[in-house]
Structure formats: structure tokens, C-alpha cells
XYZ file of C-alpha atoms in Angstrom:
101
model
C 100.713 86.520 65.712
C 102.629 86.876 68.964
C 101.260 89.000 71.803
C 103.004 89.658 75.101
C 100.743 91.105 77.741
C 101.367 92.178 81.316
C 97.805 93.090 82.358
C 95.222 90.445 81.499
C 92.414 92.523 83.040
C 91.464 89.741 85.452
C 91.149 87.080 82.742
C 93.139 83.901 82.305
C 95.681 83.821 79.499
C 93.354 81.551 77.521
C 90.315 83.815 77.998
C 92.265 86.942 77.143
C 93.734 85.323 74.025
C 90.325 84.147 72.819
C 88.803 87.609 73.352
C 91.724 89.272 71.610
C 91.504 86.934 68.625
C 87.773 87.587 68.311
C 88.167 91.351 68.677
C 90.961 91.571 66.131
C 89.272 89.207 63.673
C 92.448 87.246 63.043
C 92.733 85.252 59.837
C 92.630 86.041 56.142
C 89.382 86.926 54.393
C 87.231 85.865 57.334
C 88.819 82.416 57.593
C 89.758 81.084 61.014
C 93.286 80.370 59.791
C 95.555 82.046 62.288
C 97.736 81.100 65.227
C 97.887 83.391 68.233
C 100.684 82.969 70.769
C 99.728 84.732 74.007
C 102.592 85.245 76.425
C 102.385 86.389 80.035
C 105.984 87.342 80.628
C 105.611 87.952 84.349
C 104.207 84.470 84.997
C 106.251 82.837 82.203
C 103.145 81.261 80.726
C 102.215 80.691 77.097
C 98.911 79.922 75.425
C 98.536 79.020 71.769
C 95.175 79.551 70.044
C 95.019 77.673 66.735
C 92.258 78.593 64.317
C 89.843 75.858 63.256
C 91.101 75.964 59.659
C 94.618 75.014 60.826
C 93.886 72.396 63.476
C 94.429 69.545 61.035
C 98.020 70.762 60.547
C 98.778 71.965 64.095
C 97.147 69.771 66.727
C 96.729 70.520 70.417
C 99.390 67.883 71.125
C 101.860 69.582 68.779
C 101.056 72.988 70.277
C 101.710 71.636 73.764
C 105.028 70.119 72.687
C 106.132 73.390 71.106
C 105.288 75.291 74.278
C 106.658 72.720 76.742
C 109.818 71.663 74.900
C 110.881 74.771 73.000
C 109.432 77.879 74.595
C 109.040 77.332 78.333
C 112.660 76.257 78.975
C 113.904 79.455 77.325
C 111.422 81.571 79.296
C 112.521 79.887 82.524
C 116.080 80.982 81.723
C 114.934 84.559 81.007
C 115.489 84.262 77.244
C 112.075 85.398 76.058
C 113.120 86.440 72.565
C 114.781 83.063 71.982
C 111.720 81.206 73.260
C 109.386 83.228 71.058
C 111.576 82.696 68.006
C 111.877 78.952 68.629
C 108.131 78.664 69.100
C 107.305 80.700 65.999
C 109.713 78.678 63.861
C 108.212 75.421 65.148
C 104.676 76.629 64.373
C 105.728 77.510 60.827
C 107.402 74.110 60.439
C 104.329 72.287 61.765
C 102.032 74.162 59.394
C 104.352 73.065 56.596
C 104.043 69.434 57.704
C 107.550 69.180 59.152
C 106.698 68.156 62.724
C 105.282 64.659 63.286
C 102.445 63.954 65.734
């Protein structure tokens, strides 16, 4: 799931994303098997919350690479839609085992 948010209600992007994921109960059938991309467009920051059930297929290192190499450069150039699409495609590829550590 991708969420863009302008007002984080005083929270950090990470805190807001974690609260949102908990409140929405992301994942299928109570499993913690979702990925939440939180985007603060104004600050051009991204946070990726990976559910525990997926962490063996999408590591923190892979998440950081996706954000740093694929998303942030597009955001810095004002191409938010492109950055989101590139990030989402990379997450899907990683979950399918197509991105090495």
C-alpha cells in the first residue's frame, strides 16, 4: 500500500506509518504480510514498513536500496509518480525473489 501524507500530526514518518498500519490492520487474514510505503511529499522522504511475514523476502537492506536508488532520485527531480511506480515495481520484484541482497 502506498500512502502520501502532508500532515503527520507531529509524528515522524516512521511513527505515523506504524500507527497507520496498526490502525488499518494491514495484511490478509490477520497475517503481518503487507508492505506500507509512507511518503512525505513536502519533505521528499520515504519510509517502508515491511510486515514480519515478508521480512525474509524483503530485507531492510533491500528496502533501503529501493528507496535510495529508485525512489529518492525521482522525488528529488519532482517526479513523484515515477518514483512511486519504480519503488512499487521493485518491491513486487523483491517479493518474487528477483532482487539479490
